[in-house]
C-alpha cells in the first residue's frame, strides 16, 4: 500500500484523450463522455421520473451533498455564515439538496459545539435557511416546483464534541479494538444502553416532526462515516436487541421510521449510507518525516481478525469491501418505504482517502496511498452495482466526484446516461464552485479558476478549531485571518 506512485495532476491532462489514457494506465473502470453536453442533450438536465418527493418531481440529476460548516451558534442555531452557505446551495441549480448539513437530533450528539441542532427552539432559523435557499434558487432559475430539500438527522456517536472544540465526549455502539484509543473511549459506560437507544429513537422522531413543520421535503437518517447509526450497522459484538444479527443491527432504522409514521408524520425519508468501509489508516511512520506526512497505510489489524468492526468490509482482509450486507440494507430500505438511498463510503476521520479522494490530505490525515482517481472509481463502481439491483422506486445518489475536476461533467454525464446512478451528488466542488454543473449544462464549459483542487482546507480548518469553508478559492474565506493560520498548520505537519 505504501509503495510510492507517480501522481498525475488532473489539470495536466489537457484533453479527454489524455484523461482516458491516464485512467487506462491505472487499470480502473472510469468511463467518460467525449465532451460536455448542454441543455436537453445533457442527461443531467433530465428530471427524475418514477418517484416523487413530497409530491414533487425532481427537476435534474445533480444534488448537493450535506456539508457541515462548524459555524452555528452554541445552542445550535443558524448564523449569517450558515445562511450564506444555504443560499449558495440554492444558486447551484441542483434540484436536490440532500440534507444541507448534518443536524444533531439532541445537544449531546453534536460533532462540534457549533453544529446545528434540529429542535423546537431552532425552528425559526431552520425555516429561514430553507426559505433563503428557495429564494436564491427562484431568483436564478425561475421555479422551485421541482426542487426538493432534505434535512440530515444525526447523532455523532464516537465523534461527539458537543461542548468544547477540542474535547471528545464519545458515546459508542460497541468497544472497538482500534478506534477506541484514537477517540478516547476508555470505559464501557461510554457504550449506549438499550434503554438509552429507545430515548434516542424518540429524539429522531421529534426531529423529523420539526423538519416537517418547517417545510423540509424529506429527512435523511444518516448512516455513514462512522457516526452513530453507521456504527450500529457493524455492532456484531454487541449483545442484546441492537447488536449481533443483521436484523438487530438495523433495528434502530426500522424503529425510527415506524416511530415517525406512528406519530402521523408523512415526511419522505432518505438514508445516507457508507456503502463499504475499510480498516482505519494512518501515515506510514517509516516514510513520514518532520514537515511531511507519510502515505497512508492500514493500522495493524492482525490482532482483530476476523475483522467484524466495520460495515460491508471483507472480514478476512479489511482493506477490501464485501457488499453482501449493503445489498441487504438497500432491500430493507425499499421495504421500509425509503425513497432515496445516498451512497458514500468509509469515514473522514479514519480512512479519508476512500471517503473523499484528494491530492492534498487534511492535517490529521496522510498522503494519498493510491491515485485519488482509484478512490473515485471505487465509489462509482460500487454505486453501479447497487443501482443495478435497486428497484426503480428507490432513487440512488452517488458521491465522490469532486476530485474529477475538469472531467467531472464528462464522467457525470456518462454515469447518469448509462444508468450507473440516478443522481450525481456534489460535495467539496460546490463549496468552491456552486454553479459547476449549471455552467456545464448551460455553457458547455467550466470556469477553470473556480474548480476545487482538493486542497482539503475545508477539512483541515475544522480539525483545528476553525469554521469550514473553501479558504483557497472562496474570497469570503480567503479574506479571513484563519487562512494564514491554516497555511502555517499545513506547512508544519506537511499536509
Ligand atoms: C467540509 C465538509 C463537511 C462535510 N459534512 C458532511 C455532513 O455533514 N454530512 C455528510 O453526510 N457528509 C458530509 N461531508 C461529506 C460530503 O458530503 C461528501 O460525501 C464528500 O465530500 C465526498 O464528496 P466530494 O468528492 O464531492 O467532495 C462533508 C464533507 C466536507 C468536505
Ligand atoms: S478547501 Fe476548497 S479547494 Fe480545497 S478541498 Fe475544500 S472546497 Fe476544494
Coordinates of C-alpha atoms and ligand atoms in Angstrom, one line a residue:
X1 CA 0.0 0.0 0.0
X2 CA 2.7 2.5 0.9
X3 CA 4.6 1.9 -2.4
X4 CA 5.1 5.3 -4.0
X5 CA 3.4 6.1 -7.3
X6 CA 3.7 9.0 -9.6
X7 CA 0.8 11.3 -9.0
X8 CA -0.5 12.8 -12.3
X9 CA -2.4 16.0 -11.6
X10 CA -5.7 16.4 -13.3
X11 CA -5.0 19.9 -14.8
X12 CA -2.0 18.4 -16.6
X13 CA -4.4 16.2 -18.6
X14 CA -5.2 18.7 -21.3
X15 CA -7.7 16.6 -23.3
X16 CA -10.3 13.9 -22.8
X17 CA -7.9 11.5 -24.6
X18 CA -5.2 12.3 -22.0
X19 CA -7.7 11.7 -19.2
X20 CA -8.7 8.4 -20.7
X21 CA -5.1 7.3 -21.2
X22 CA -4.3 8.1 -17.6
X23 CA -7.4 6.2 -16.4
X24 CA -6.3 3.2 -18.6
X25 CA -2.8 3.4 -17.1
X26 CA -4.3 3.0 -13.6
X27 CA -6.3 -0.1 -14.7
X28 CA -9.6 1.3 -13.4
X29 CA -13.1 1.4 -14.8
X30 CA -13.9 5.1 -15.0
X31 CA -15.7 5.9 -18.3
X32 CA -16.5 9.4 -19.5
X33 CA -18.2 11.1 -22.4
X34 CA -16.2 12.9 -25.2
X35 CA -17.5 16.4 -24.5
X36 CA -19.7 18.4 -22.1
X37 CA -23.2 18.2 -23.3
X38 CA -25.6 21.1 -22.9
X39 CA -29.3 21.6 -22.3
X40 CA -31.6 18.8 -23.4
X41 CA -28.6 16.9 -24.8
X42 CA -27.2 16.5 -21.3
X43 CA -28.7 13.7 -19.3
X44 CA -28.0 15.8 -16.2
X45 CA -30.9 18.2 -17.2
X46 CA -33.5 15.4 -17.2
X47 CA -36.0 15.1 -14.4
X48 CA -36.0 12.0 -12.2
X49 CA -39.1 10.2 -13.3
X50 CA -41.0 7.5 -11.4
X51 CA -40.5 8.8 -7.9
X52 CA -41.9 11.9 -6.3
X53 CA -40.6 13.5 -3.1
X54 CA -43.2 15.4 -1.2
X55 CA -45.3 15.3 -4.3
X56 CA -42.6 16.9 -6.5
X57 CA -40.7 15.5 -9.5
X58 CA -37.0 16.3 -9.0
X59 CA -36.0 18.6 -11.9
X60 CA -32.5 17.4 -12.7
X61 CA -29.8 14.8 -11.9
X62 CA -27.4 16.7 -9.7
X63 CA -27.6 17.0 -5.9
X64 CA -25.8 18.9 -3.2
X65 CA -24.4 16.6 -0.6
X66 CA -24.6 17.6 3.1
X67 CA -21.7 19.6 4.4
X68 CA -21.3 20.9 7.9
X69 CA -19.8 24.3 8.4
X70 CA -19.0 24.3 12.2
X71 CA -20.4 27.8 12.3
X72 CA -23.8 27.7 14.1
X73 CA -24.5 29.3 17.4
X74 CA -23.5 27.4 20.6
X75 CA -27.2 26.5 21.0
X76 CA -27.3 25.0 17.5
X77 CA -29.0 28.0 15.8
X78 CA -28.2 29.5 12.4
X79 CA -25.8 32.3 11.7
X80 CA -25.1 34.5 8.7
X81 CA -22.4 32.1 7.6
X82 CA -24.9 29.2 7.6
X83 CA -27.4 31.3 5.7
X84 CA -24.7 32.2 3.1
X85 CA -23.9 28.5 2.5
X86 CA -27.5 27.5 2.0
X87 CA -28.1 30.4 -0.4
X88 CA -25.1 29.2 -2.4
X89 CA -26.6 25.7 -2.4
X90 CA -29.7 27.3 -3.9
X91 CA -27.7 29.1 -6.5
X92 CA -26.1 25.9 -7.6
X93 CA -29.0 24.9 -9.8
X94 CA -29.1 21.4 -8.2
X95 CA -32.7 20.2 -7.8
X96 CA -32.0 18.0 -4.8
X97 CA -30.5 19.5 -1.7
X98 CA -29.6 16.2 0.1
X99 CA -29.6 17.2 3.8
X100 CA -27.9 20.6 3.7
X101 CA -25.7 19.7 6.6
X102 CA -25.8 17.2 9.5
X103 CA -28.1 18.5 12.2
X104 CA -27.9 16.9 15.7
X105 CA -31.1 15.4 17.0
X106 CA -30.0 16.4 20.5
X107 CA -27.3 18.6 22.0
X108 CA -25.0 15.9 23.2
X109 CA -24.9 14.4 19.7
X110 CA -23.1 17.3 18.1
X111 CA -19.7 16.7 16.4
X112 CA -18.7 20.2 17.4
X113 CA -20.2 22.9 19.7
X114 CA -21.4 24.9 16.7
X115 CA -23.3 22.2 14.8
X116 CA -26.9 22.9 14.1
X117 CA -29.4 21.2 16.4
X118 CA -32.8 20.3 15.0
X119 CA -35.3 21.1 17.8
X120 CA -38.3 23.3 18.6
X121 CA -36.1 26.2 19.8
X122 CA -34.3 26.4 16.4
X123 CA -37.3 26.0 14.2
X124 CA -37.5 29.6 13.0
X125 CA -33.8 29.6 12.0
X126 CA -34.2 26.3 10.1
X127 CA -37.3 27.7 8.3
X128 CA -35.2 30.8 7.4
X129 CA -32.3 28.9 5.8
X130 CA -34.7 26.8 3.8
X131 CA -36.6 29.9 2.6
X132 CA -33.4 31.7 1.7
X133 CA -32.2 28.7 -0.4
X134 CA -35.5 28.6 -2.2
X135 CA -35.5 32.3 -3.0
X136 CA -31.9 32.2 -4.2
X137 CA -32.8 29.3 -6.5
X138 CA -36.0 31.0 -7.7
X139 CA -34.2 34.2 -8.5
X140 CA -31.8 32.4 -10.8
X141 CA -33.7 29.5 -12.2
X142 CA -37.3 30.7 -12.1
X143 CA -39.0 27.9 -10.3
X144 CA -38.7 25.8 -7.2
X145 CA -41.6 23.5 -8.0
X146 CA -39.1 20.8 -9.0
X147 CA -36.6 21.4 -6.1
X148 CA -36.5 19.2 -3.0
X149 CA -34.8 20.0 0.2
X150 CA -34.0 17.4 2.9
X151 CA -32.5 17.8 6.4
X152 CA -29.9 15.4 7.6
X153 CA -30.5 14.0 11.1
X154 CA -27.6 12.7 13.0
X155 CA -26.0 11.7 16.3
X156 CA -22.2 11.8 16.1
X157 CA -21.6 8.9 18.4
X158 CA -17.9 8.1 18.6
X159 CA -17.0 11.6 17.2
X160 CA -19.1 13.8 19.6
X161 CA -17.5 17.0 20.8
X162 CA -20.7 18.9 21.9
X163 CA -19.2 21.3 24.5
X164 CA -15.6 22.1 23.5
X165 CA -14.0 22.0 20.1
X166 CA -11.0 20.1 21.4
X167 CA -12.7 17.7 23.9
X168 CA -14.1 14.4 22.7
X169 CA -17.2 13.1 24.5
X170 CA -17.8 9.8 22.6
X171 CA -20.8 7.6 23.0
X172 CA -20.4 4.4 21.1
X173 CA -22.3 1.3 19.9
X174 CA -19.6 -1.1 21.0
X175 CA -15.9 -1.2 22.1
X176 CA -13.6 -1.1 19.0
X177 CA -10.2 -2.7 19.0
X178 CA -8.5 0.2 17.0
X179 CA -10.8 3.2 17.2
X180 CA -11.3 3.3 21.0
X181 CA -7.7 4.6 21.6
X182 CA -7.9 7.2 18.8
X183 CA -11.2 8.6 20.0
X184 CA -10.8 8.4 23.8
X185 CA -13.2 5.6 24.6
X186 CA -11.9 4.1 27.8
X187 CA -14.9 2.7 29.6
X188 CA -18.0 0.5 29.0
X189 CA -20.0 3.4 30.4
X190 CA -19.5 5.1 27.1
X191 CA -21.4 2.4 25.3
X192 CA -25.2 3.1 24.8
X193 CA -27.5 1.1 26.9
X194 CA -30.7 -0.4 25.2
X195 CA -32.8 2.0 27.3
X196 CA -30.8 5.0 26.1
X197 CA -31.3 3.9 22.5
X198 CA -35.1 3.9 22.9
X199 CA -34.9 7.5 24.0
X200 CA -32.6 8.3 21.1
X201 CA -35.2 6.9 18.7
X202 CA -37.7 9.3 20.1
X203 CA -35.3 12.2 19.5
X204 CA -35.1 11.2 15.8
X205 CA -38.9 11.1 15.7
X206 CA -39.2 14.5 17.2
X207 CA -36.5 15.9 14.9
X208 CA -38.4 14.6 11.9
X209 CA -41.5 16.4 13.1
X210 CA -39.5 19.7 13.3
X211 CA -38.3 19.1 9.8
X212 CA -41.9 18.6 8.5
X213 CA -43.1 21.6 10.5
X214 CA -40.6 23.9 8.8
X215 CA -41.3 22.6 5.3
X216 CA -38.5 20.1 4.6
X217 CA -39.4 17.8 1.7
X218 CA -37.6 14.8 3.3
X219 CA -35.3 13.8 6.2
X220 CA -32.1 11.8 5.9
X221 CA -31.5 9.3 8.6
X222 CA -27.7 9.4 8.4
X223 CA -26.0 6.0 8.4
X224 CA -22.5 6.9 7.2
X225 CA -18.9 8.0 8.0
X226 CA -18.6 6.2 11.4
X227 CA -21.3 8.3 13.1
X228 CA -23.6 6.6 15.5
X229 CA -26.2 4.8 13.3
X230 CA -23.5 3.7 10.9
X231 CA -21.5 2.3 13.8
X232 CA -24.6 0.3 14.8
X233 CA -24.6 -1.5 11.4
X234 CA -21.3 -3.2 12.4
X235 CA -22.3 -3.9 16.1
X236 CA -21.6 -7.6 15.6
X237 CA -20.1 -7.9 19.1
X238 CA -22.8 -6.0 20.9
X239 CA -25.2 -8.2 23.0
X240 CA -29.0 -7.6 23.1
X241 CA -31.5 -6.4 20.6
X242 CA -29.4 -3.8 18.8
X243 CA -26.3 -6.0 18.2
X244 CA -25.4 -9.3 16.6
X245 CA -27.7 -10.4 13.7
X246 CA -28.4 -8.0 10.8
X247 CA -32.0 -7.7 12.0
X248 CA -30.7 -6.4 15.3
X249 CA -28.1 -4.1 13.8
X250 CA -30.7 -2.4 11.7
X251 CA -33.4 -2.2 14.3
X252 CA -32.8 1.5 15.1
X253 CA -33.6 2.4 11.5
X254 CA -36.8 0.3 11.5
X255 CA -37.9 1.8 14.8
X256 CA -37.2 5.4 13.8
X257 CA -39.3 5.0 10.6
X258 CA -42.1 3.3 12.4
X259 CA -42.0 6.0 15.1
X260 CA -42.2 8.8 12.5
X261 CA -45.2 7.1 10.9
X262 CA -46.9 6.3 14.2
X263 CA -46.7 10.0 15.1
X264 CA -48.7 10.7 11.9
X265 CA -45.7 12.3 10.1
X266 CA -45.8 11.6 6.4
X267 CA -42.5 13.2 5.5
X268 CA -40.4 11.4 2.9
X269 CA -37.3 9.6 4.0
X270 CA -33.8 9.2 2.6
X271 CA -30.8 7.2 4.0
X272 CA -27.2 8.2 3.5
X273 CA -25.1 5.1 3.8
X274 CA -21.4 4.3 3.8
X275 CA -21.8 1.5 1.3
X276 CA -18.5 0.0 2.3
X277 CA -15.7 0.6 4.8
X278 CA -12.1 -0.3 5.4
X279 CA -9.9 -0.6 8.5
X280 CA -8.6 2.7 9.8
X281 CA -5.5 4.1 8.0
X282 CA -2.6 6.2 9.4
X283 CA 0.6 7.9 7.9
X284 CA 3.3 5.4 7.3
X285 CA 5.8 6.0 10.1
X286 CA 8.8 4.9 8.0
X287 CA 8.1 7.3 5.3
X288 CA 7.0 10.3 7.5
X289 CA 9.4 13.0 8.5
X290 CA 9.1 16.3 10.2
X291 CA 7.1 18.6 7.9
X292 CA 5.9 15.7 5.7
X293 CA 3.1 13.3 6.4
X294 CA 3.8 9.8 5.1
X295 CA 1.5 7.9 2.8
X296 CA -1.5 6.1 4.3
X297 CA -1.1 2.5 5.4
X298 CA -3.7 0.4 7.2
X299 CA -3.5 0.2 11.0
X300 CA -2.2 -3.2 12.2
X301 CA -5.3 -5.4 12.3
X302 CA -3.6 -8.7 12.8
X303 CA -4.8 -9.0 16.4
X304 CA -8.5 -8.5 15.5
X305 CA -9.2 -10.9 12.7
X306 CA -11.9 -11.8 11.6
X307 CA -12.4 -8.1 11.4
X308 CA -16.0 -7.6 12.4
X309 CA -15.7 -3.9 13.3
X310 CA -16.9 -2.2 10.2
X311 CA -19.9 -2.4 7.9
X312 CA -19.5 -4.2 4.5
X313 CA -15.9 -4.9 4.8
X314 CA -14.2 -8.2 4.0
X315 CA -13.8 -9.7 7.4
X316 CA -10.7 -11.7 6.5
X317 CA -9.0 -8.8 4.6
X318 CA -10.4 -5.4 5.8
X319 CA -8.8 -3.4 3.0
X320 CA -11.3 -4.9 0.7
X321 CA -15.1 -4.5 0.7
X322 CA -17.8 -7.1 0.7
X323 CA -21.2 -5.7 -0.4
X324 CA -23.4 -8.6 0.8
X325 CA -25.0 -6.7 3.6
X326 CA -25.1 -3.5 1.6
X327 CA -27.4 -5.2 -0.9
X328 CA -29.5 -6.5 2.1
X329 CA -29.6 -3.0 3.5
X330 CA -30.8 -1.5 0.2
X331 CA -33.5 -4.1 0.1
X332 CA -34.5 -3.2 3.7
X333 CA -34.7 0.5 2.8
X334 CA -37.1 -0.4 -0.1
X335 CA -39.3 -2.4 2.3
X336 CA -39.4 0.4 4.7
X337 CA -40.5 2.9 2.1
X338 CA -37.3 4.8 2.0
X339 CA -37.3 6.9 -1.3
X340 CA -33.7 8.0 -1.6
X341 CA -30.5 6.0 -0.9
X342 CA -27.5 8.2 -1.0
X343 CA -24.2 6.2 -1.1
X344 CA -20.9 7.3 0.3
X345 CA -18.0 5.3 1.8
X346 CA -15.7 4.9 4.8
X347 CA -15.1 7.8 7.2
X348 CA -13.4 11.2 7.0
X349 CA -11.9 10.5 10.5
X350 CA -10.1 7.2 9.9
X351 CA -9.9 6.5 6.2
X352 CA -10.4 9.8 4.3
X353 CA -8.8 8.5 1.1
X354 CA -11.8 6.2 0.4
X355 CA -14.4 8.8 1.5
X356 CA -13.2 12.0 -0.2
X357 CA -10.4 11.3 -2.6
X358 CA -7.9 14.2 -2.6
X359 CA -4.5 15.1 -3.7
X360 CA -3.7 17.0 -0.5
X361 CA -4.5 15.4 2.8
X362 CA -6.2 17.1 5.8
X363 CA -3.8 17.9 8.6
X364 CA -4.8 14.8 10.6
X365 CA -4.7 12.5 7.5
X366 CA -1.9 11.0 5.4
X367 CA -0.5 11.4 1.8
X368 CA -2.7 9.5 -0.7
X369 CA -1.9 5.8 -0.7
X370 CA -3.3 5.5 -4.2
X371 CA -4.1 7.7 -7.1
X372 CA -7.2 9.5 -5.9
X373 CA -8.9 8.5 -9.2
X374 CA -8.8 4.9 -7.9
X375 CA -10.9 6.1 -4.9
X376 CA -13.3 7.9 -7.2
X377 CA -13.7 4.8 -9.5
X378 CA -14.2 2.6 -6.4
X379 CA -17.2 4.6 -5.2
X380 CA -18.7 4.9 -8.7
X381 CA -18.4 1.2 -9.4
X382 CA -19.9 0.2 -6.1
X383 CA -22.8 2.6 -6.7
X384 CA -23.3 1.0 -10.1
X385 CA -23.6 -2.5 -8.6
X386 CA -26.1 -1.3 -6.0
X387 CA -28.1 0.6 -8.6
X388 CA -28.2 -2.5 -10.9
X389 CA -30.1 -4.4 -8.1
X390 CA -32.2 -1.5 -6.8
X391 CA -35.9 -1.2 -7.6
X392 CA -37.0 1.6 -9.8
X393 CA -38.8 3.4 -7.0
X394 CA -35.6 4.0 -5.0
X395 CA -33.6 7.0 -6.1
X396 CA -29.8 6.3 -6.0
X397 CA -27.4 9.2 -5.4
X398 CA -23.6 8.7 -5.9
X399 CA -20.7 10.5 -4.3
X400 CA -17.0 11.3 -4.6
X401 CA -16.9 13.1 -7.9
X402 CA -15.1 16.3 -6.8
X403 CA -11.6 15.0 -7.5
X404 CA -12.5 14.6 -11.2
X405 CA -12.2 18.4 -11.6
X406 CA -12.3 19.4 -15.3
X407 CA -13.7 15.9 -16.2
X408 CA -16.5 15.9 -13.6
X409 CA -19.2 16.7 -16.2
X410 CA -17.9 14.1 -18.7
X411 CA -18.0 11.3 -16.1
X412 CA -21.3 12.6 -14.5
X413 CA -23.0 12.5 -17.9
X414 CA -21.7 9.0 -18.6
X415 CA -22.9 7.5 -15.3
X416 CA -26.3 9.1 -15.5
X417 CA -26.9 8.4 -19.2
X418 CA -25.9 4.7 -18.7
X419 CA -28.0 4.2 -15.5
X420 CA -25.0 3.7 -13.2
X421 CA -26.7 6.1 -10.8
X422 CA -29.8 8.2 -10.8
X423 CA -28.3 11.4 -9.4
X424 CA -24.7 12.7 -9.1
X425 CA -24.1 14.2 -5.6
X426 CA -21.5 17.0 -5.2
X427 CA -19.6 17.8 -2.1
X428 CA -16.4 19.9 -2.0
X429 CA -16.7 21.1 -5.6
X430 CA -19.8 23.1 -4.5
X431 CA -18.0 24.9 -1.7
X432 CA -15.5 26.2 -4.3
X433 CA -17.8 26.5 -7.3
X434 CA -21.5 26.2 -6.6
X435 CA -22.6 26.6 -10.3
X436 CA -20.2 24.0 -11.6
X437 CA -22.9 21.7 -13.3
X438 CA -25.2 24.7 -14.0
X439 CA -22.3 26.1 -16.1
X440 CA -21.6 22.8 -17.7
X441 CA -25.2 22.3 -18.9
X442 CA -25.8 25.9 -19.9
X443 CA -22.4 26.9 -21.3
X444 CA -20.7 23.7 -22.1
X445 CA -17.6 24.8 -20.2
X446 CA -16.3 25.3 -16.7
X447 CA -14.7 28.4 -15.1
X448 CA -11.2 26.7 -14.6
X449 CA -10.2 29.1 -11.8
X450 CA -13.1 28.1 -9.6
X451 CA -12.5 24.4 -9.7
X452 CA -11.9 22.6 -6.4
X453 CA -8.4 21.2 -6.4
X454 CA -8.9 19.1 -3.3
X455 CA -6.6 21.2 -1.0
X456 CA -8.6 19.9 2.0
X457 CA -8.6 23.3 3.8
X458 CA -12.4 22.8 4.3
X459 CA -11.5 19.7 6.4
X460 CA -8.2 20.9 8.0
X461 CA -9.9 24.1 9.3
X462 CA -12.5 22.4 11.5
X463 CA -10.0 19.8 12.6
X464 CA -8.1 22.7 14.1
X465 CA -11.0 24.6 15.7
X466 CA -11.8 26.9 12.8
X467 CA -15.0 27.2 10.7
X468 CA -15.1 25.2 7.5
X469 CA -15.2 26.8 4.0
X470 CA -13.2 26.9 0.8
X471 CA -10.4 29.2 2.0
X472 CA -8.2 29.0 -1.1
X473 CA -11.0 29.8 -3.7
X474 CA -13.9 31.5 -2.0
X475 CA -12.9 35.1 -1.3
X476 CA -15.2 35.3 1.7
X477 CA -12.9 32.8 3.5
X478 CA -9.6 33.8 1.9
X479 CA -10.0 37.2 3.4
X480 CA -10.2 35.8 7.0
X481 CA -7.1 35.7 9.2
X482 CA -7.7 32.0 9.6
X483 CA -6.4 31.4 6.1
X484 CA -2.8 32.3 7.1
X485 CA -3.2 30.2 10.2
X486 CA -4.2 27.2 8.0
X487 CA -1.2 27.7 5.8
X488 CA 1.0 27.6 8.8
X489 CA -0.6 24.4 10.2
X490 CA -0.4 22.6 6.9
X491 CA 3.3 23.6 6.5
X492 CA 4.1 22.4 10.0
X493 CA 2.6 18.9 9.5
X494 CA 3.4 18.6 5.8
X495 CA -0.2 18.1 4.7
Ligands
LIG1 C1 -16.4 20.3 4.9 C2 -17.2 19.1 4.7 C3 -18.2 18.8 5.5 C4 -19.0 17.6 5.4 N1 -20.1 17.4 6.2 C5 -20.9 16.3 5.9 C6 -22.1 16.1 6.6 O1 -22.5 17.0 7.4 N2 -22.8 15.0 6.3 C7 -22.4 14.1 5.4 O2 -23.1 13.1 5.2 N3 -21.3 14.3 4.7 C8 -20.5 15.3 4.9 N4 -19.4 15.5 4.2 C9 -19.1 14.6 3.1 C10 -19.6 15.1 1.7 O3 -21.0 15.1 1.8 C11 -19.1 14.2 0.6 O4 -19.5 12.8 0.8 C12 -17.6 14.2 0.4 O5 -17.1 15.5 0.5 C13 -17.2 13.5 -0.9 O6 -17.8 14.1 -2.0 P1 -16.9 15.1 -2.9 O7 -15.8 14.3 -3.6 O8 -17.9 15.7 -3.9 O9 -16.4 16.2 -2.0 C14 -18.6 16.7 4.3 C15 -17.5 17.0 3.5 C16 -16.8 18.1 3.7 C17 -15.7 18.4 2.7
LIG2 S1 -10.9 23.9 0.5 FE1 -11.8 24.4 -1.4 S2 -10.4 23.6 -3.0 FE2 -9.9 22.7 -1.0 S3 -11.0 20.8 -0.9 FE3 -12.2 22.2 0.1 S4 -13.6 23.0 -1.5 FE4 -11.9 22.0 -2.5

